[in-house]
Coordinates of C-alpha atoms in Angstrom, one line a residue:
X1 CA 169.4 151.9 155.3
X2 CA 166.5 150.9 153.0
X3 CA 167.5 154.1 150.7
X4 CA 170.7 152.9 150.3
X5 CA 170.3 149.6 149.1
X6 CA 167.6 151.0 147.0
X7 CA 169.9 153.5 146.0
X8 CA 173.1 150.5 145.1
X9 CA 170.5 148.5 143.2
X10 CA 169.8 150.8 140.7
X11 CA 173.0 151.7 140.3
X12 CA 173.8 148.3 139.3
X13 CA 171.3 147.7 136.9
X14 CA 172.1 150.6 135.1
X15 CA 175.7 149.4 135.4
X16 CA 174.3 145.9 133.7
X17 CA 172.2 147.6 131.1
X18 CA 175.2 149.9 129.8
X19 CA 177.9 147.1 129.8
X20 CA 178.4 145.0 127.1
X21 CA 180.7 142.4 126.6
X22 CA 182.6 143.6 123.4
X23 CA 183.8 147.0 123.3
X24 CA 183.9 148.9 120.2
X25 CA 183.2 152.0 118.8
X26 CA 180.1 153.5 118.9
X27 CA 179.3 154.5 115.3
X28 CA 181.1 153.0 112.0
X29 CA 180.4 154.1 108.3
X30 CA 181.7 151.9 105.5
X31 CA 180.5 151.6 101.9
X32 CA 177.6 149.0 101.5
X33 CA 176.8 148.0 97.4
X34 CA 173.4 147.5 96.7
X35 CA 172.0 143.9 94.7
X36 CA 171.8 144.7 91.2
X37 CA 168.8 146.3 89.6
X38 CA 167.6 146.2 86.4
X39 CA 164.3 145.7 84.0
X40 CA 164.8 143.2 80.6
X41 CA 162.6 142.0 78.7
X42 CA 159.8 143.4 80.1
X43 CA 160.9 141.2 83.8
X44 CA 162.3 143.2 86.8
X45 CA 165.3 141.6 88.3
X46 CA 166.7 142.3 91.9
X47 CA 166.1 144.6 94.8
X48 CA 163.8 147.7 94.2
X49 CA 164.8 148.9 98.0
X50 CA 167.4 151.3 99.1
X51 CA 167.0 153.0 102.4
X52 CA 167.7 151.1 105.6
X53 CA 166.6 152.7 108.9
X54 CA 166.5 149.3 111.5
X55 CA 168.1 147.3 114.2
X56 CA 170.5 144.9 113.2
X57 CA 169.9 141.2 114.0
X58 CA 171.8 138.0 113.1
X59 CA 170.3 135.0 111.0
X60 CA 170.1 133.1 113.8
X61 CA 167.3 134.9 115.2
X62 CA 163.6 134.2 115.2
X63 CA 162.2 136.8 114.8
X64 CA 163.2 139.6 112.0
X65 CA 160.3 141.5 111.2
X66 CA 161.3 145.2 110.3
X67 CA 165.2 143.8 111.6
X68 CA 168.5 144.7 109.6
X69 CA 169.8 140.2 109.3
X70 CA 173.4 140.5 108.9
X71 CA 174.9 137.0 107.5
X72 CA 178.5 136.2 106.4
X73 CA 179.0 133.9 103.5
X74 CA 178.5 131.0 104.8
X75 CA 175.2 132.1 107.1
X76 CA 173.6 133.2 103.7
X77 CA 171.3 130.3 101.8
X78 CA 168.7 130.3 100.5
X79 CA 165.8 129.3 103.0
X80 CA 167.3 132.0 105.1
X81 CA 166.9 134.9 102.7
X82 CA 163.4 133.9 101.9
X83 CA 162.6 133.5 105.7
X84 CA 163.9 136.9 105.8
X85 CA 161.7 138.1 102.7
X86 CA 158.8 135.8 104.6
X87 CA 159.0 137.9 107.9
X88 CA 159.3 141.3 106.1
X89 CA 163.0 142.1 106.9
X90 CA 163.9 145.7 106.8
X91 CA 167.1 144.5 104.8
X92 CA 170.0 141.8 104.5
X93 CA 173.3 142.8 104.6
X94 CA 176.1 139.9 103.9
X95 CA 179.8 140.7 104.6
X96 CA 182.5 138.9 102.3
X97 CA 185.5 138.0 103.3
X98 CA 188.6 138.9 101.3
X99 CA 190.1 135.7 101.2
X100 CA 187.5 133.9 99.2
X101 CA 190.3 130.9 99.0
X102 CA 189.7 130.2 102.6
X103 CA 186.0 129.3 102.3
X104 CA 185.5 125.5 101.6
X105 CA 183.9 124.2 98.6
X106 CA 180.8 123.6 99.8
X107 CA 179.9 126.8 101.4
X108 CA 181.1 128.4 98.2
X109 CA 178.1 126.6 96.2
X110 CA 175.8 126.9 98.8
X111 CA 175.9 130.6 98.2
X112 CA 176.6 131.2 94.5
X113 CA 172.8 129.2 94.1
X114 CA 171.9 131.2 96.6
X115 CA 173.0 134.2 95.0
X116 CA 171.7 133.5 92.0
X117 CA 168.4 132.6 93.3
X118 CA 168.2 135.7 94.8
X119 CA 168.7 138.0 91.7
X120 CA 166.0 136.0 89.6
X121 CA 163.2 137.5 91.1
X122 CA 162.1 141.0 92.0
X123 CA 162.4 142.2 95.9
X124 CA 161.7 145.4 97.9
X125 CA 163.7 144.7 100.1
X126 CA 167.2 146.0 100.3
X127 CA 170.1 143.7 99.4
X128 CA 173.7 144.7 100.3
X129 CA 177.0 143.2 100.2
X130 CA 180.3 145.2 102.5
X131 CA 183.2 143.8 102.1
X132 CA 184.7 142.5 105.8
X133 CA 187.4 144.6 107.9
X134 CA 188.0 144.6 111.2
X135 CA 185.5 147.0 112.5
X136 CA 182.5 144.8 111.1
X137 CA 183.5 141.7 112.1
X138 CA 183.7 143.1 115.6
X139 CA 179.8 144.3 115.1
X140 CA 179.0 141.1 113.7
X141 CA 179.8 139.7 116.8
X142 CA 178.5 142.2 118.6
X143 CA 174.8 141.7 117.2
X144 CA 175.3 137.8 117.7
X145 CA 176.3 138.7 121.6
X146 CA 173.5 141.4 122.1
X147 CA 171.0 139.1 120.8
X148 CA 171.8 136.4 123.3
X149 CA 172.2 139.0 126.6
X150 CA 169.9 141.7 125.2
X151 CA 172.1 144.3 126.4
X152 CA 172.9 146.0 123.7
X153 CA 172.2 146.6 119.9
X154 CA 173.3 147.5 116.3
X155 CA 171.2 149.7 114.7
X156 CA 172.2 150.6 110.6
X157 CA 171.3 153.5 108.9
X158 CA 171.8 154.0 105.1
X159 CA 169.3 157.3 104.1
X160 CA 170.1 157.8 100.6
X161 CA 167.0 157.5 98.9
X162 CA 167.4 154.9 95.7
X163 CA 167.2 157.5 92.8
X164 CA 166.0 155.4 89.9
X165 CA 166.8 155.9 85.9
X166 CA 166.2 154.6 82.7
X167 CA 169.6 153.8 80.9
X168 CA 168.1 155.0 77.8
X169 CA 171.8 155.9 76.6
X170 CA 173.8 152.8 76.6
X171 CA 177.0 152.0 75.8
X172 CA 178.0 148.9 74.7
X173 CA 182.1 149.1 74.1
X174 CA 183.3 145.8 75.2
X175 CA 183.3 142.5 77.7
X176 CA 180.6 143.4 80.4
X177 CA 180.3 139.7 81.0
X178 CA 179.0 139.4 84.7
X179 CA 175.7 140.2 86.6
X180 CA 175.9 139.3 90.1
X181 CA 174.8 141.1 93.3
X182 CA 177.0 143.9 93.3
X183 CA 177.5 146.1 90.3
X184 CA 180.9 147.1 92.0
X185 CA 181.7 143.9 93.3
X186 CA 181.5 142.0 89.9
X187 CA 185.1 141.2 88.4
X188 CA 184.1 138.2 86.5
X189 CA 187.6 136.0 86.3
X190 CA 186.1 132.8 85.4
X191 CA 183.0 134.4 83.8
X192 CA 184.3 135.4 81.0
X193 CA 187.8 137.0 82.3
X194 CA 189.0 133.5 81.3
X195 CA 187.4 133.8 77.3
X196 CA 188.6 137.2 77.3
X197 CA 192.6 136.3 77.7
X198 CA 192.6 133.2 76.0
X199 CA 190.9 135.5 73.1
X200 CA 193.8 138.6 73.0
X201 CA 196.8 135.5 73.5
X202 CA 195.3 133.8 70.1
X203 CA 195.0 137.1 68.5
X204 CA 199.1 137.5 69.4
X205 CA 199.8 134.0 68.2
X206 CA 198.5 134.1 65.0
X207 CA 199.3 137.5 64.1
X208 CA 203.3 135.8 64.3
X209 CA 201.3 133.2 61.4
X210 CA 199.4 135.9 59.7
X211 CA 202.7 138.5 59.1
X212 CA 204.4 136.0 56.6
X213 CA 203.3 135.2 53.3
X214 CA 204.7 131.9 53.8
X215 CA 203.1 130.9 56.8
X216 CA 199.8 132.7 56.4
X217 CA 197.1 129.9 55.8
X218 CA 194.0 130.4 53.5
X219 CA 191.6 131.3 56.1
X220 CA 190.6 135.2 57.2
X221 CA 190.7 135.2 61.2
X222 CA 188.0 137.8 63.0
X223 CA 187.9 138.6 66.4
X224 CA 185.3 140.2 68.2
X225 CA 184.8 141.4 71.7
X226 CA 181.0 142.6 72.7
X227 CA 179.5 143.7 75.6
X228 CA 176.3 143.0 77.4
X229 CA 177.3 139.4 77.6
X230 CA 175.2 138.5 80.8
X231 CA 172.2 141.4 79.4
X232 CA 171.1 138.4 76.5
X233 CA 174.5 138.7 74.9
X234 CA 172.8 142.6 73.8
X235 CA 176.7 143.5 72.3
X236 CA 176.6 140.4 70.0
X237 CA 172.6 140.9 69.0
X238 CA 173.2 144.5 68.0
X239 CA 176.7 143.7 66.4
X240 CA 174.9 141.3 64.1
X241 CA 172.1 143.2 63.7
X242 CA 173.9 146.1 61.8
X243 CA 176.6 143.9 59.9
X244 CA 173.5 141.3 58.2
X245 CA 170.9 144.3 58.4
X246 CA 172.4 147.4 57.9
X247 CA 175.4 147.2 55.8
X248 CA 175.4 146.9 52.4
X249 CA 179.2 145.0 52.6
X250 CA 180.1 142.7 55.4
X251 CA 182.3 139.8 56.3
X252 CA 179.4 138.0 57.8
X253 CA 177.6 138.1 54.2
X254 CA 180.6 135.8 53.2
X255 CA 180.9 132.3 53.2
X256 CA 181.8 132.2 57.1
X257 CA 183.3 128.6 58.2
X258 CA 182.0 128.6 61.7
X259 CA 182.0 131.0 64.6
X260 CA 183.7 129.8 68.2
X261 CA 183.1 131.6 71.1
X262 CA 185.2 131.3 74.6
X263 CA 182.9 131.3 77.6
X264 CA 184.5 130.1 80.9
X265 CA 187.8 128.4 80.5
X266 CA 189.6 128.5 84.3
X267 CA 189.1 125.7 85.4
X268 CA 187.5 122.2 85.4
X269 CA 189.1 119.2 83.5
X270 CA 185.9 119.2 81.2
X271 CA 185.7 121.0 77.5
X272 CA 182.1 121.2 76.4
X273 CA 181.0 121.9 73.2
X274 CA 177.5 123.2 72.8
X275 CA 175.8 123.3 69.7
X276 CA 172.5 124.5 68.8
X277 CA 172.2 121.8 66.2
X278 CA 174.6 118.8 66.1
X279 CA 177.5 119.5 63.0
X280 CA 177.1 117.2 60.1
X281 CA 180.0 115.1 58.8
X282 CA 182.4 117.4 56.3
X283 CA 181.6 120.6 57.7
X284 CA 184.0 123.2 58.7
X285 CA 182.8 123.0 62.0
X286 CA 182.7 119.3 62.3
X287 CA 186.6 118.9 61.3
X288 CA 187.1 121.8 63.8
X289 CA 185.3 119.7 66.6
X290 CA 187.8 116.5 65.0
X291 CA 191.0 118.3 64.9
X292 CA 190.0 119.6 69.2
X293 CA 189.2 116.0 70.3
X294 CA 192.6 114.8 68.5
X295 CA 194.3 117.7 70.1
X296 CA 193.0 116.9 74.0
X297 CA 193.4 113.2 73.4
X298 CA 197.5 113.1 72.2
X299 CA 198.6 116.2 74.4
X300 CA 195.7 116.1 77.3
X301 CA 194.1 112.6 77.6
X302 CA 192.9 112.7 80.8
X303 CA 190.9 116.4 79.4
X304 CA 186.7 114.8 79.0
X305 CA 185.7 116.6 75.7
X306 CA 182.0 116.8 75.4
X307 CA 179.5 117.7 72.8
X308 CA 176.0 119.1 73.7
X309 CA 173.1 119.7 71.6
X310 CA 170.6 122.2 73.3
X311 CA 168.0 123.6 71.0
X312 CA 166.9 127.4 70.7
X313 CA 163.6 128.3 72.4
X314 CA 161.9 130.6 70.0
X315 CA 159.5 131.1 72.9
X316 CA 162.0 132.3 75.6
X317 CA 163.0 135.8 75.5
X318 CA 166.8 135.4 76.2
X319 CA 169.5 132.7 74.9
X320 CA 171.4 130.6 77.1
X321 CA 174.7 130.9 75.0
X322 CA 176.9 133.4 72.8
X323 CA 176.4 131.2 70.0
X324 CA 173.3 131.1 69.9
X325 CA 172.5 134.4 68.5
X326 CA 174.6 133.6 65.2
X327 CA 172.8 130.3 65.1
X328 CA 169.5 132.4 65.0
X329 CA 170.6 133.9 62.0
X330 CA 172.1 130.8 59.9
X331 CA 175.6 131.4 60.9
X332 CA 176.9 128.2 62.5
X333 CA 178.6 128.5 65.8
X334 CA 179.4 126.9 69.2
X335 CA 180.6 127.6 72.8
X336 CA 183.4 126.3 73.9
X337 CA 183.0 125.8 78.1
X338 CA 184.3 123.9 81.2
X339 CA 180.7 124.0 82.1
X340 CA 178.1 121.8 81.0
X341 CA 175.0 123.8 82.1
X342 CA 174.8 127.0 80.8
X343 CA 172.6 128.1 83.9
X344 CA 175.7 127.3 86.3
X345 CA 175.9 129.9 89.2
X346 CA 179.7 130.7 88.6
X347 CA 178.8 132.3 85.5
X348 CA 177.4 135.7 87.6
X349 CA 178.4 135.4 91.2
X350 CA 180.5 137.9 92.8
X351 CA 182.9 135.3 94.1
X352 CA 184.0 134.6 90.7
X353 CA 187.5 136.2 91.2
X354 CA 191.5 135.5 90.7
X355 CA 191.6 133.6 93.9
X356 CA 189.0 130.8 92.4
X357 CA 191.0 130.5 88.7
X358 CA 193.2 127.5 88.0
X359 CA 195.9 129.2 85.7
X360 CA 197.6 126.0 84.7
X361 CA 194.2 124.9 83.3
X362 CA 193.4 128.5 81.5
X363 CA 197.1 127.7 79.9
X364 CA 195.6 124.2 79.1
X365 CA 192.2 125.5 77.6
X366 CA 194.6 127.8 75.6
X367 CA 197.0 125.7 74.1
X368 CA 194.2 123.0 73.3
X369 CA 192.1 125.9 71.3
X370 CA 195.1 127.4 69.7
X371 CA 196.6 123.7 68.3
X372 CA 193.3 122.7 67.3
X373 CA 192.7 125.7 65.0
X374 CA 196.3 125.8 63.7
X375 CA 195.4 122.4 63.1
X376 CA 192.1 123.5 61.0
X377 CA 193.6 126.1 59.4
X378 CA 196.4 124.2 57.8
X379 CA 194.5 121.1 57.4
X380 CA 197.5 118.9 58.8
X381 CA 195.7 115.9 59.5
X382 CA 195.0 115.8 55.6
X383 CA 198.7 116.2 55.3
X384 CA 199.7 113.3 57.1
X385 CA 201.1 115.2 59.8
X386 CA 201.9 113.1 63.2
X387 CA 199.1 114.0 65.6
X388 CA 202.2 115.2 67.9
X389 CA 203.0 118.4 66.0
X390 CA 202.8 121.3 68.1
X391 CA 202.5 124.5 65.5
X392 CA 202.9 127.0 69.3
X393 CA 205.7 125.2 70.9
X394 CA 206.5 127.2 73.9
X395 CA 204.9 130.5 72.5
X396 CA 201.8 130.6 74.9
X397 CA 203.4 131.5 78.4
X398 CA 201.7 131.1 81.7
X399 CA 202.6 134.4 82.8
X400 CA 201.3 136.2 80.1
X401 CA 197.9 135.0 80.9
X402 CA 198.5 135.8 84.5
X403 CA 199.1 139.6 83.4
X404 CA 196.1 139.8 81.0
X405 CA 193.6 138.2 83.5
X406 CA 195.0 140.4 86.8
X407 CA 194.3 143.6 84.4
X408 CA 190.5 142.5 83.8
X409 CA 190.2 142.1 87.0
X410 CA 191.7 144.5 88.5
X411 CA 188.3 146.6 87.9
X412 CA 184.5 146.0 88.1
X413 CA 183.5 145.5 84.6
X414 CA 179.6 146.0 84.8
X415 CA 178.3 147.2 81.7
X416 CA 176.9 150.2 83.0
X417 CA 180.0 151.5 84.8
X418 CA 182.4 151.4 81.4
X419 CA 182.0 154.1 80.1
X420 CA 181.4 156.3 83.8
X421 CA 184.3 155.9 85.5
X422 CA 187.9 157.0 84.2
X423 CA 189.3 153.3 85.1
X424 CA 186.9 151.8 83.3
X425 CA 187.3 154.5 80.3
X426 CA 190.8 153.3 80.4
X427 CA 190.4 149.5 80.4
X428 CA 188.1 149.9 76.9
X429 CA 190.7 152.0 75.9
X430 CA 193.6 149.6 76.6
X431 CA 192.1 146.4 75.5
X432 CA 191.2 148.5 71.7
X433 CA 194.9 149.1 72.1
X434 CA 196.2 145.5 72.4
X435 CA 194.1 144.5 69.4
X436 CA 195.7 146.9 67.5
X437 CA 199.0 145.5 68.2
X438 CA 198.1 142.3 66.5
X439 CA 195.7 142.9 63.8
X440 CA 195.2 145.3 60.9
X441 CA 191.4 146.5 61.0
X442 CA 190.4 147.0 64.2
X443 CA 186.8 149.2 65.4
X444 CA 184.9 150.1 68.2
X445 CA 181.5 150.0 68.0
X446 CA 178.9 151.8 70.0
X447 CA 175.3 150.8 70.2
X448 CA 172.8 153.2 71.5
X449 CA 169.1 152.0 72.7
X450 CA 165.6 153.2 71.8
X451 CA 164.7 156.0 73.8
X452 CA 161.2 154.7 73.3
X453 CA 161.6 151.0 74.1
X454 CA 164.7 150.2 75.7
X455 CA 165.9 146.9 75.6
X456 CA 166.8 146.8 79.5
X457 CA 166.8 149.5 81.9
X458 CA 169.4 150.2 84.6
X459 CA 168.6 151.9 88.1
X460 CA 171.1 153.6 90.0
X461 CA 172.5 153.9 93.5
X462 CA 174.2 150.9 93.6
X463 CA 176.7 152.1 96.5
X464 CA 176.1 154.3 99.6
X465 CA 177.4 154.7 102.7
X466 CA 175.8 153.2 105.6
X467 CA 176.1 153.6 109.4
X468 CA 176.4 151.2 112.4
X469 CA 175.6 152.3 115.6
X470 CA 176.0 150.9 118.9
X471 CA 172.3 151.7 121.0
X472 CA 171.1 150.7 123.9
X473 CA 167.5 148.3 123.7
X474 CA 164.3 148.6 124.4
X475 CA 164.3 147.5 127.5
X476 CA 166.6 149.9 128.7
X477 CA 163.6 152.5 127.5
X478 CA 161.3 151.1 129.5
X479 CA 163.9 150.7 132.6
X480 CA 164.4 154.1 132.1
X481 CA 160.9 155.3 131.4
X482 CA 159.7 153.6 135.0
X483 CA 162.5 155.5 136.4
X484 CA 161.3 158.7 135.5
X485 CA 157.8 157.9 136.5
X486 CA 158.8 156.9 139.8
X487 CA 160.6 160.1 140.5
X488 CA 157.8 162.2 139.0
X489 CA 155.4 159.9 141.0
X490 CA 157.6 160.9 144.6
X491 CA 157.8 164.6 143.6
X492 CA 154.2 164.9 142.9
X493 CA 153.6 163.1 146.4
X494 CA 155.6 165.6 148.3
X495 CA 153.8 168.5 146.9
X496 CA 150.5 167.1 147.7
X497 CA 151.1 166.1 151.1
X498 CA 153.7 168.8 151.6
X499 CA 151.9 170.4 154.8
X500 CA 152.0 167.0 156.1
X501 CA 155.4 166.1 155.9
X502 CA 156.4 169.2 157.3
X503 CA 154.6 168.9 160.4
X504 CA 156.7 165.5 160.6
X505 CA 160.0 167.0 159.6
X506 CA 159.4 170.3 162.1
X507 CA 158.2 167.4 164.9
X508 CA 161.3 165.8 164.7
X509 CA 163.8 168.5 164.2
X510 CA 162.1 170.1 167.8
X511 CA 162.4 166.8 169.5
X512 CA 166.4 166.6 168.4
X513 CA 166.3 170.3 169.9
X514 CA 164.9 169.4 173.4

């Protein structure tokens, strides 16, 4: 009777120990991308770690030393990724949702600063972002559920060791303008997707000005489209470098009015205009900034236009804005932004994507930049022209924008995937082509770095697979373990006593007999 119960009690806490209380598969791979790494200006930037080989644990838990800490979106902040770093985490792996439109506001800029926080300074430990589905949601829960019962747990695997190179070869073809956690996660809508279309529609709507001789103002228009925009604007640098350096004939040795660049434009009911150095009265620039404010404030009143002055810091290493390498060289420029802070998180977060763009506002931003240099151009308030005039009436179509945004993002545009993958071969490809529609003169440029002294450094394996598994923990090992021992400890007590027990047993069997 005692053997039996003995016998129904194990059973049942074996029974306890293998249960759990979500069922699911027992293995799932999926495809994990890695924080971005990269060396510039003589700082390393993101996660030098690539293998993971550790039990999965949620933020929520005390204790993560040498633990996998899964988070969603809204579990990952800030003091939690340092507590993480603090308690020598084996890795953090955050899962994002596909419907980014569905997070709030708030939990949104909680982890864009976050996320930006985390790729200022260098880590060892792994960083990876997976995309939800189904499957991980359902370990996600799992881990949260096994670290409340301990009855089960997640362990992840991802064994690829992180092969690292110098990108001593770089291509620079054109608008790589977002650095963010994940290389392939990085589509950049806002930042600069938004500078990029409103650039191509007002190379279409003044090529329709530019192909009459009666319409075709006194001005030369230039457009130029560089890489390396979040890498120190490394596209623009070199670009300038070789037409004010190198070449003997160039249009930037020639009395240039002012250079504008477009730098996040989706959204926002603010239009900032930084300047390195405020314009002075009757400058090109100045009557630029005139004809802008007069444009916004008879079409778009309630639009807050906004000038700000930040001086260059010869002493940092990297510039805050486009414009600010022409300003270096005498050229005057200025950035035209919905953001005021040029160290804003939207400008390299991987949640910067279609879902978070305002497209009646990119139309807005558009129209306002187009009018105000027709405006310029023509010098109609000089003309006595009523401030009403609208020289695109109609000619800059919501849709349009909608098509040329949903193309550059329908790819990551990292700089150093463009000239890898055949998608990305073709967008550099395509985008040369729609210039070409509109203007006469129109080159690619490659840039190649010192072999010697690179001007930043890539590293590689920036997606691998990783494994989930479902494992029992370690207090089933142990369980187990005393198992064992106590059967080894019974069979080595029936071989020692053996003559013993079978005088009993040979007793009793003759007493049954008789």
């Amino acid at each position: 009777m005692l053997l039996s119960v003995a016998v129904a009690v194990l059973l049942l806490c074996v029974q306890c120990l293998h249960g759990s209380a979500l069922p699911a598969v027992s293995s799932y791979e999926f495809t994990a991308y890695r924080m971005q790494q990269y060396n510039m200006a003589q700082q390393k930037h993101g996660c030098r770690g690539a293998i993971v080989v550790a039990e999965a644990r949620s933020a929520d838990e005390p204790s993560l030393t040498r633990r996998c800490v899964i988070m969603k979106v809204s579990d990952f902040t800030t003091e939690r990724y340092f507590e993480a770093q603090r308690q020598n985490a084996a890795a953090v792996l955050i899962l994002l949702p596909k419907n980014i439109s569905g997070i709030s506001h708030d939990t949104l800029q909680s982890f864009m600063v976050s996320e930006s926080e985390a790729l200022q300074k260098e880590t060892l430990m792994p960083v990876y972002v997976a995309p939800e589905d189904e499957q991980l949601l359902y370990m996600y829960e799992e881990v949260k559920q096994a670290a409340a019962t301990r009855t089960s747990s997640i362990f992840v695997r991802g064994n690829r060791c992180n092969r690292i190179y110098a990108c001593v070869v770089w291509r620079m073809d054109e608008l790589s303008k977002i650095i963010s956690q994940g290389v392939w996660l990085s589509y950049g809508a806002d930042s600069n997707g938004s500078g990029v279309t409103i650039l191509l529609e007002l190379a279409r709507l003044f090529q329709k000005l530019y192909s009459s001789s009666s319409t075709r103002p006194q001005y030369h228009l230039m457009f130029s489209l560089t890489g390396g925009g979040k890498y120190n604007f490394q596209g623009t640098k070199r670009w300038i470098e070789e037409n004010l350096d190198h070449a003997e004939s160039s249009l930037l040795h020639d009395n240039v009015a002012f250079v504008l660049c477009l730098d996040t434009l989706a959204n926002g009911d603010e239009l900032y205009m930084h300047v390195s150095r405020p314009p002075k009265p009757d400058t090109p620039m100045h009557s630029f900034i005139q004809h802008l404010e007069e444009v916004v404030s008879s079409r778009f009143p309630w639009v807050k236009v906004g000038l700000v002055h930040k001086k260059i810091n010869l002493v940092e290493s990297t510039v805050a804005w486009e414009h600010e390498r022409y300003s270096l060289r005498r050229i005057l420029g200025f950035t035209l932004s919905h953001l005021e802070d040029p160290k804003s998180e939207l400008r390299g977060s991987i949640l910067d994507t279609m879902s978070q763009v305002d497209f009646r506002k990119l139309k807005r931003n558009g129209i306002i930049i187009a009018e105000a240099l027709a405006w310029y151009m023509y010098n109609l308030s000089d003309k006595g022209s009523p401030k009403d005039v609208q020289v695109f009436k109609g000619q800059l179509v919501g849709s349009g924008l909608f098509c040329l945004l949903s193309f550059l993002t329908s790819i990551p545009r990292a700089t150093q995937l463009l000239d890898k993958e055949p998608s990305h071969i073709l967008l550099v490809n395509s985008l040369e082509h729609e210039f070409k529609r509109y203007l006469q003169q129109v080159y690619r440029h490659t840039f190649r770095q010192d072999k010697r002294d690179p001007d930043i450094t890539f590293f590689d394996q920036m997606n691998q697979p990783v494994v989930m598994y479902r494992v029992k923990p370690a207090a089933f090992d142990l369980f187990l373990g005393g198992c064992i021992a106590a059967y080894l400890g019974i069979v080595y007590y029936g071989i020692q006593n053996f003559g013993f027990l079978y005088t009993k047993l040979k007793a009793a069997v003759k007493s049954k007999q008789q």
